[in-house]
Structure formats: C-alpha cells, structure tokens
Coordinates of C-alpha atoms in Angstrom, one line a residue:
M30 CA -16.8 -0.6 -13.4
A31 CA -20.5 -1.3 -12.8
Y32 CA -20.9 -2.6 -9.2
S33 CA -24.6 -3.7 -8.4
A34 CA -26.7 -1.6 -6.2
E35 CA -26.4 -4.2 -3.4
V36 CA -22.6 -4.2 -3.5
V37 CA -22.5 -0.5 -3.3
K38 CA -25.0 -0.4 -0.6
R39 CA -23.1 -2.7 1.7
A40 CA -19.7 -0.8 0.9
R41 CA -21.5 2.4 1.9
E42 CA -22.7 0.9 5.0
R43 CA -19.2 -0.4 5.9
L44 CA -17.8 3.1 5.3
A45 CA -20.5 4.8 7.3
Q46 CA -19.6 2.4 10.2
A47 CA -15.9 3.2 9.7
R48 CA -16.6 6.8 9.8
E49 CA -18.6 6.5 12.9
D50 CA -16.0 4.4 14.6
R51 CA -13.4 6.9 13.8
E52 CA -15.3 10.0 15.0
S53 CA -16.2 8.0 18.2
E54 CA -12.5 7.2 18.7
N55 CA -11.6 10.9 18.1
R56 CA -14.1 11.9 20.8
Q57 CA -12.7 9.4 23.2
H58 CA -9.1 10.6 22.6
L59 CA -10.2 14.2 23.1
A60 CA -12.1 13.4 26.3
Q61 CA -9.1 11.6 27.7
A62 CA -6.8 14.4 26.7
Y63 CA -9.0 16.9 28.5
A64 CA -8.9 14.9 31.6
K65 CA -5.1 14.4 31.6
V66 CA -4.0 17.9 30.4
P67 CA -6.8 20.4 31.3
R68 CA -4.7 23.1 29.4
I69 CA -5.8 21.4 26.1
R70 CA -9.3 22.0 27.0
E71 CA -8.6 25.7 27.6
I72 CA -6.7 26.1 24.4
D73 CA -9.7 24.6 22.4
M74 CA -12.1 27.1 24.0
Q75 CA -9.6 30.0 23.4
L76 CA -9.3 28.8 19.6
R77 CA -13.2 28.8 19.3
R78 CA -13.2 32.4 20.7
T79 CA -10.5 33.5 18.2
M80 CA -12.6 32.2 15.4
A81 CA -15.6 34.1 16.6
S82 CA -13.4 37.2 17.0
A83 CA -12.1 36.8 13.3
A84 CA -15.6 36.7 12.1
Q85 CA -16.3 40.1 13.8
A86 CA -12.9 41.5 12.4
A87 CA -14.1 40.6 9.0
F88 CA -16.7 43.2 9.1
L89 CA -14.4 46.0 10.3
Q90 CA -13.1 48.5 7.5
G91 CA -9.5 49.9 7.1
S92 CA -6.5 49.5 9.4
D93 CA -8.5 48.6 12.5
G94 CA -9.8 45.7 10.9
R95 CA -6.5 44.5 9.4
E96 CA -4.7 45.1 12.8
M97 CA -7.4 43.1 14.6
M98 CA -7.2 40.2 12.2
D99 CA -3.2 40.1 12.3
S100 CA -3.6 40.0 16.1
I101 CA -6.2 37.2 16.0
R102 CA -4.1 35.3 13.4
A103 CA -0.9 35.4 15.7
E104 CA -2.8 34.4 18.7
N105 CA -4.4 31.6 16.9
L106 CA -1.1 30.3 15.5
A107 CA 0.5 30.5 19.2
L108 CA -2.4 28.5 20.7
Q109 CA -2.1 25.9 17.9
R110 CA 1.6 25.5 18.6
E111 CA 1.1 25.2 22.2
R112 CA -1.5 22.5 21.8
E113 CA 0.8 20.6 19.3
D114 CA 3.6 20.6 22.0
L115 CA 1.3 19.4 24.7
A116 CA 0.0 16.7 22.4
L117 CA 3.6 15.5 21.6
R118 CA 4.7 15.7 25.3
Y119 CA 1.7 13.7 26.7
F120 CA 0.5 11.5 23.9
E121 CA 1.7 9.3 21.0
E122 CA 2.0 10.9 17.6
G123 CA -1.4 11.5 15.9
Y124 CA -3.3 11.0 19.0
L125 CA -5.2 14.2 18.7
D126 CA -5.1 14.6 14.9
D127 CA -8.9 14.3 14.6
S128 CA -8.3 12.9 11.2
P129 CA -11.4 11.5 9.2
V130 CA -11.4 8.0 8.0
C131 CA -10.3 9.1 4.5
L132 CA -8.3 12.2 3.9
E133 CA -9.4 12.4 0.3
C134 CA -13.3 12.4 0.7
G135 CA -13.5 13.0 4.5
G136 CA -15.3 9.6 4.6
S137 CA -18.3 10.5 2.4
G138 CA -17.1 8.1 -0.2
Y139 CA -17.3 10.5 -3.2
I140 CA -15.2 13.5 -4.4
G141 CA -17.9 15.5 -6.1
T142 CA -19.8 12.9 -8.2
T143 CA -16.8 10.5 -8.5
M144 CA -16.5 7.6 -6.2
C145 CA -13.4 7.9 -3.9
E146 CA -10.9 5.0 -3.8
C147 CA -11.8 4.3 -0.3
L148 CA -15.4 3.3 -1.2
R149 CA -14.1 1.7 -4.4
E150 CA -11.8 -0.6 -2.4
L151 CA -14.9 -1.5 -0.2
C152 CA -16.9 -2.3 -3.2
R153 CA -14.2 -4.6 -4.5
Q154 CA -14.1 -6.4 -1.1
E155 CA -17.8 -6.8 -1.1
Q156 CA -17.7 -8.0 -4.7
K157 CA -15.2 -10.6 -3.8
K158 CA -17.2 -11.9 -0.8
E159 CA -20.3 -12.1 -3.0
V160 CA -18.4 -14.1 -5.7
S161 CA -17.1 -16.5 -3.1
I162 CA -20.5 -17.1 -1.6
L163 CA -22.2 -17.6 -5.0
S164 CA -19.5 -19.9 -6.4
G165 CA -19.3 -21.8 -3.0
S166 CA -15.6 -22.0 -3.5
K167 CA -12.2 -20.3 -2.7
D168 CA -10.3 -22.2 -5.2
T169 CA -7.6 -20.3 -7.2
F170 CA -5.7 -20.9 -10.4
A171 CA -2.7 -21.9 -8.3
Q172 CA -4.5 -24.8 -6.8
F173 CA -5.5 -26.2 -10.2
R174 CA -4.2 -29.8 -10.7
L175 CA -3.3 -31.1 -14.2
D176 CA -2.3 -34.6 -12.7
Y177 CA -5.9 -35.7 -12.7
Y178 CA -6.0 -35.7 -16.5
P179 CA -4.5 -38.7 -18.4
D180 CA -1.3 -37.9 -20.3
Q181 CA -1.5 -40.7 -22.8
F182 CA -1.9 -39.5 -26.5
N183 CA -5.6 -39.5 -27.6
P184 CA -5.9 -39.8 -31.5
S185 CA -9.3 -38.4 -31.4
L186 CA -8.0 -35.3 -29.7
G187 CA -4.7 -35.2 -31.5
A188 CA -3.0 -34.7 -28.1
S189 CA -3.3 -36.1 -24.5
P190 CA -6.2 -34.8 -22.3
R191 CA -3.6 -33.3 -20.2
M192 CA -2.2 -31.2 -23.0
V193 CA -5.8 -30.1 -23.9
M194 CA -6.6 -29.2 -20.3
E195 CA -3.3 -27.3 -19.8
K196 CA -4.2 -25.2 -22.9
N197 CA -7.6 -24.6 -21.5
F198 CA -6.2 -23.7 -18.1
Q199 CA -3.8 -21.0 -19.6
S200 CA -6.5 -19.6 -21.6
C201 CA -8.7 -19.2 -18.6
R202 CA -5.8 -17.8 -16.5
R203 CA -4.9 -15.3 -19.3
Y204 CA -8.6 -14.3 -19.7
A205 CA -8.8 -13.5 -15.9
L206 CA -5.6 -11.7 -15.5
T207 CA -6.0 -9.6 -18.5
F208 CA -9.8 -9.0 -18.2
T209 CA -11.3 -5.8 -19.6
P210 CA -14.9 -4.9 -20.4
S211 CA -14.3 -6.0 -24.0
A212 CA -12.5 -9.3 -23.2
G213 CA -15.0 -11.5 -25.2
N214 CA -16.8 -14.6 -24.2
L215 CA -15.8 -18.2 -23.1
L216 CA -17.9 -21.3 -23.6
F217 CA -16.9 -24.4 -21.5
V218 CA -18.1 -27.4 -23.0
G219 CA -17.6 -31.0 -21.6
G220 CA -18.8 -33.8 -19.4
T221 CA -19.3 -33.5 -15.6
G222 CA -16.5 -33.4 -13.2
L223 CA -13.9 -32.1 -15.9
G224 CA -13.2 -28.8 -14.0
K225 CA -15.6 -26.5 -15.7
T226 CA -17.1 -25.1 -12.5
Y227 CA -13.8 -24.9 -10.9
L228 CA -12.2 -22.7 -13.5
S229 CA -15.3 -20.7 -13.7
A230 CA -15.0 -19.9 -10.0
C231 CA -11.3 -19.2 -10.4
I232 CA -12.1 -16.6 -13.1
A233 CA -14.8 -15.1 -11.0
R234 CA -12.5 -14.5 -8.1
A235 CA -9.6 -13.2 -10.2
V236 CA -11.6 -10.8 -12.2
A237 CA -13.3 -9.5 -9.0
D238 CA -10.0 -9.2 -7.3
R239 CA -9.1 -6.7 -10.1
G240 CA -11.9 -4.6 -9.1
Y241 CA -14.6 -5.6 -11.7
S242 CA -18.1 -6.5 -11.0
V243 CA -18.8 -10.1 -11.3
V244 CA -22.1 -12.1 -11.1
Y245 CA -21.6 -15.9 -10.7
E246 CA -24.9 -17.9 -11.0
T247 CA -25.9 -21.4 -11.7
A248 CA -28.4 -21.6 -14.6
A249 CA -31.2 -23.0 -12.3
H250 CA -30.7 -20.0 -9.8
L251 CA -30.5 -17.4 -12.7
F252 CA -33.6 -18.4 -14.6
S253 CA -35.5 -18.7 -11.1
K254 CA -34.6 -15.1 -10.4
L255 CA -35.6 -13.8 -13.9
E256 CA -38.9 -15.8 -13.5
Q257 CA -39.7 -14.0 -10.1
A258 CA -38.7 -10.6 -11.6
K259 CA -41.3 -11.2 -14.4
F260 CA -44.1 -12.8 -12.6
S261 CA -43.5 -11.3 -9.1
P262 CA -42.1 -7.9 -9.9
S263 CA -41.0 -6.6 -6.5
E264 CA -38.3 -4.0 -6.3
E265 CA -36.0 -6.5 -4.8
N266 CA -36.7 -9.0 -7.6
R267 CA -36.2 -6.4 -10.3
R268 CA -33.0 -5.5 -8.8
E269 CA -31.7 -9.1 -8.7
A270 CA -32.7 -9.5 -12.4
A271 CA -31.0 -6.2 -13.4
K272 CA -27.6 -7.1 -12.2
F273 CA -27.3 -9.9 -14.7
N274 CA -27.1 -7.2 -17.5
A275 CA -25.4 -4.5 -15.5
C276 CA -22.3 -6.5 -14.3
D277 CA -18.9 -6.4 -16.1
L278 CA -18.7 -10.2 -16.3
L279 CA -21.6 -12.6 -16.1
I280 CA -20.6 -16.3 -15.3
L281 CA -23.5 -18.8 -15.9
D282 CA -22.6 -22.2 -14.7
D283 CA -24.2 -25.5 -15.7
L284 CA -26.4 -24.3 -18.5
G285 CA -28.7 -27.2 -19.4
T286 CA -29.4 -28.3 -15.7
E287 CA -32.2 -26.0 -15.3
M288 CA -35.8 -27.1 -15.8
P289 CA -36.6 -26.6 -19.6
G290 CA -39.5 -24.5 -21.0
Q291 CA -40.7 -21.7 -23.2
F292 CA -39.8 -19.0 -20.5
V293 CA -36.2 -20.3 -20.0
T294 CA -35.6 -20.4 -23.8
A295 CA -36.9 -16.8 -24.3
A296 CA -35.1 -15.5 -21.2
L297 CA -31.8 -17.1 -22.4
Y298 CA -32.2 -15.6 -25.9
S299 CA -32.9 -12.1 -24.4
L300 CA -29.9 -12.4 -21.9
L301 CA -27.5 -13.4 -24.6
N302 CA -28.8 -10.9 -27.2
D303 CA -28.6 -8.0 -24.6
R304 CA -25.2 -8.7 -23.4
L305 CA -23.8 -9.6 -26.9
L306 CA -25.2 -6.2 -28.3
A307 CA -23.8 -4.3 -25.4
G308 CA -20.4 -6.1 -25.8
K309 CA -20.4 -7.3 -22.2
P310 CA -18.3 -10.5 -21.5
M311 CA -19.8 -13.8 -20.4
V312 CA -18.5 -17.1 -19.3
I313 CA -20.9 -20.0 -19.8
S314 CA -20.3 -23.7 -18.9
T315 CA -22.4 -26.6 -20.2
N316 CA -22.6 -30.4 -20.5
L317 CA -24.5 -30.0 -23.8
N318 CA -23.1 -30.3 -27.4
V319 CA -24.3 -28.2 -30.4
D320 CA -27.1 -30.8 -31.3
E321 CA -28.4 -30.9 -27.7
M322 CA -28.6 -27.1 -27.6
N323 CA -30.5 -27.0 -30.8
R324 CA -33.0 -29.4 -29.4
R325 CA -33.2 -27.9 -25.9
Y326 CA -33.3 -24.3 -26.8
S327 CA -33.3 -23.1 -30.3
P328 CA -30.9 -22.9 -33.3
Q329 CA -30.7 -19.1 -32.8
I330 CA -29.4 -19.5 -29.1
A331 CA -27.0 -22.4 -30.2
S332 CA -25.7 -20.2 -33.1
R333 CA -25.0 -17.3 -30.7
L334 CA -23.3 -19.7 -28.1
H335 CA -21.0 -21.2 -30.9
G336 CA -20.6 -18.1 -32.9
S337 CA -19.9 -15.4 -30.4
F338 CA -17.9 -17.4 -27.8
Q339 CA -14.4 -18.9 -27.7
R340 CA -15.1 -22.6 -27.1
L341 CA -12.9 -24.6 -24.6
T342 CA -13.6 -28.2 -24.7
F343 CA -13.1 -30.1 -21.4
V344 CA -11.8 -33.7 -21.6
G345 CA -10.6 -36.5 -19.3
E346 CA -12.1 -38.5 -16.5
D347 CA -14.6 -37.4 -14.0
I348 CA -12.4 -35.9 -11.2
R349 CA -14.9 -36.3 -8.5
V350 CA -15.0 -40.2 -9.1
L351 CA -11.2 -40.1 -9.1
K352 CA -11.0 -38.1 -5.8
N353 CA -13.5 -40.6 -4.1
R354 CA -11.2 -43.4 -5.2
G355 CA -8.2 -41.5 -3.9
L356 CA -6.7 -41.7 -7.3
S357 CA -4.8 -39.2 -9.4
V358 CA -2.8 -39.7 -12.6
K359 CA 1.0 -39.4 -11.9
V360 CA 2.8 -36.6 -13.7
S361 CA 6.4 -35.6 -13.7
T362 CA 5.6 -31.9 -13.9
G363 CA 3.4 -32.1 -10.8
S364 CA 0.6 -29.6 -10.0
T365 CA -0.2 -26.4 -11.7

C-alpha cells in the first residue's frame, strides 16, 4: 500500500518520539530501582564484568577456556535470577524489563527492508487524519440518511429518488468495505446538495481505515497544486503533485468547479490517463453532464470519464436547503 512520503515521515516521527519516550521511561525506572534497591545496581555492574570475562574466555583454548566459560555462564545466570527476584519483590511486573517500543523491530520501524506493523499502523492513523482534514468531515456511512430523499415514484427514473439513492449508498458502501487496488472507478453525477461529497468522504475514511493510502482533494485545490508543481517546481510542490498518482485511491471532488483553461484540460487528461493505465482507482464527483464535460474539457476526457467509470446518478432535492428549512421527508424505515 503506497503511503505518501509525508504520511510516512509523520509516522516515523511519531515512532521515533515513542521510542525516545520508552527509553526515557526505562532509564527513569532503572534510576529509581537503583535508589530503592542498591543491590540491583551491584548486580548490573557484576553482569557487565561477566560479559567482559566471557569475551576474554573466548580467546582461551582447550579445557581452561571451556571451564572458565562454564563458570561465567553459571555466575551470569545466578545474577540474573537474583535480579529478577528483587524486581518482583520490590516492583510491579515488567517494571525493569527494559523492553523496546516494539518487540518485532526494536522500534526502528523496519524488519530488514520490510515495514514493521508498528510503523504501518502509525501510517494508517496518519492517513486517516489526513483524509479527515482534507474532506473537512468525520461523517460515516452509518450516519447517511435516506429520509431526505422523496419516496414518491418518479416515471423519469423508473423508481423513487429514495430507491435510487439507496442503491447508490449500497454501491458506495460495498466499494469502500471491499476496496482493493483493482477496485475500479466511480463517477458521481448530479446536482448540488445531493450527497456526492458526503459519500465521497465516507469512502475516503472507510478505505483509509482499512490501511490504504487515500488522497482526497477538491478539483480547485488539485489543479492548483499541479499548476504550482509545473510552474514553481520546488521539492515540496513536486512531492504534493506526485501523491496524486502514487496513492491507492484518488478522490476528486467537485470536478467542474475549478477555473477552466488549457492547463486544467491538459492536467486532467494526463491524470486520468496515468491512473487508468496504471489501473489505480478513482472516485470523481461532478455536477456536469456528458455534454457539459465535452464543452468544458474535451471529448477524450468525457469518453474516459463515462467509459472507464461506474456512473452513479444522484437525484432528489438539495439537502442543504431542506436542512436550512428544518425539513426531512418522512420514511417508515428511518435512517440508514
């Protein structure tokens, strides 16, 4: 799972801080133990001497070396047992264990060249925090309400708006909870205030919760960052732009609300093409229909959006307006 360099950096900083805190705590425990039970300090000094003696014995040949090593080993074991007895007698269990922050990797974050689960978990946490900040929401699928959508049959839809939106909701939830790097693409189409941003944010949070790297951006912010990377190519700007192709899932919200222009059209085409060729999933929401996309961008872009994405059409009334009026459509099944 490809976490951005910034997410990994923050996770490694947290692990380094946890390692430093654990080492500081271990030093404090040892100092307190020495003050309370001076015999423990004496034992530790003796253990260090036995280690030095063992190093000398290793150079001796024959029976003399073996006898010396056996004697040192017996003394070392006796000292360790005495130390353990004193620790159990005077302190709570584990007080003098001197254990690292992670038993698997020792707190380095890696086992060889493989990322340890301790660092991977911190990456997941940082990824979730980033998604929450970018989406500006902590909403979840459990809070999604169908009672804002009318349940009267609509002949043009062949169903009620509520039935259509319940199907969309289930598709989004299933997509997020079964997400893999080959999950495919979703295109949310519909007017403002119908839940496109809400369900995009829910997908972002649920996929990030499962340990995948997610980048959630509004179209205006994404194209601004790509423009900065092209015309002000600092290391930070290049890193910001690179994550749009590197992440497991890219969520682009409100496509069509950015300032139009040749750069945006070229950048959008390149982004779509690169991720589609790499088989990397995207979720894109827009208020534009096919004809509007043709006019605003290009037929090539419109073709990719409608040919390579599963389209979910959002219908109903503007939920923001309903909320401002303090209204909701009554439903016997309640909220979802």
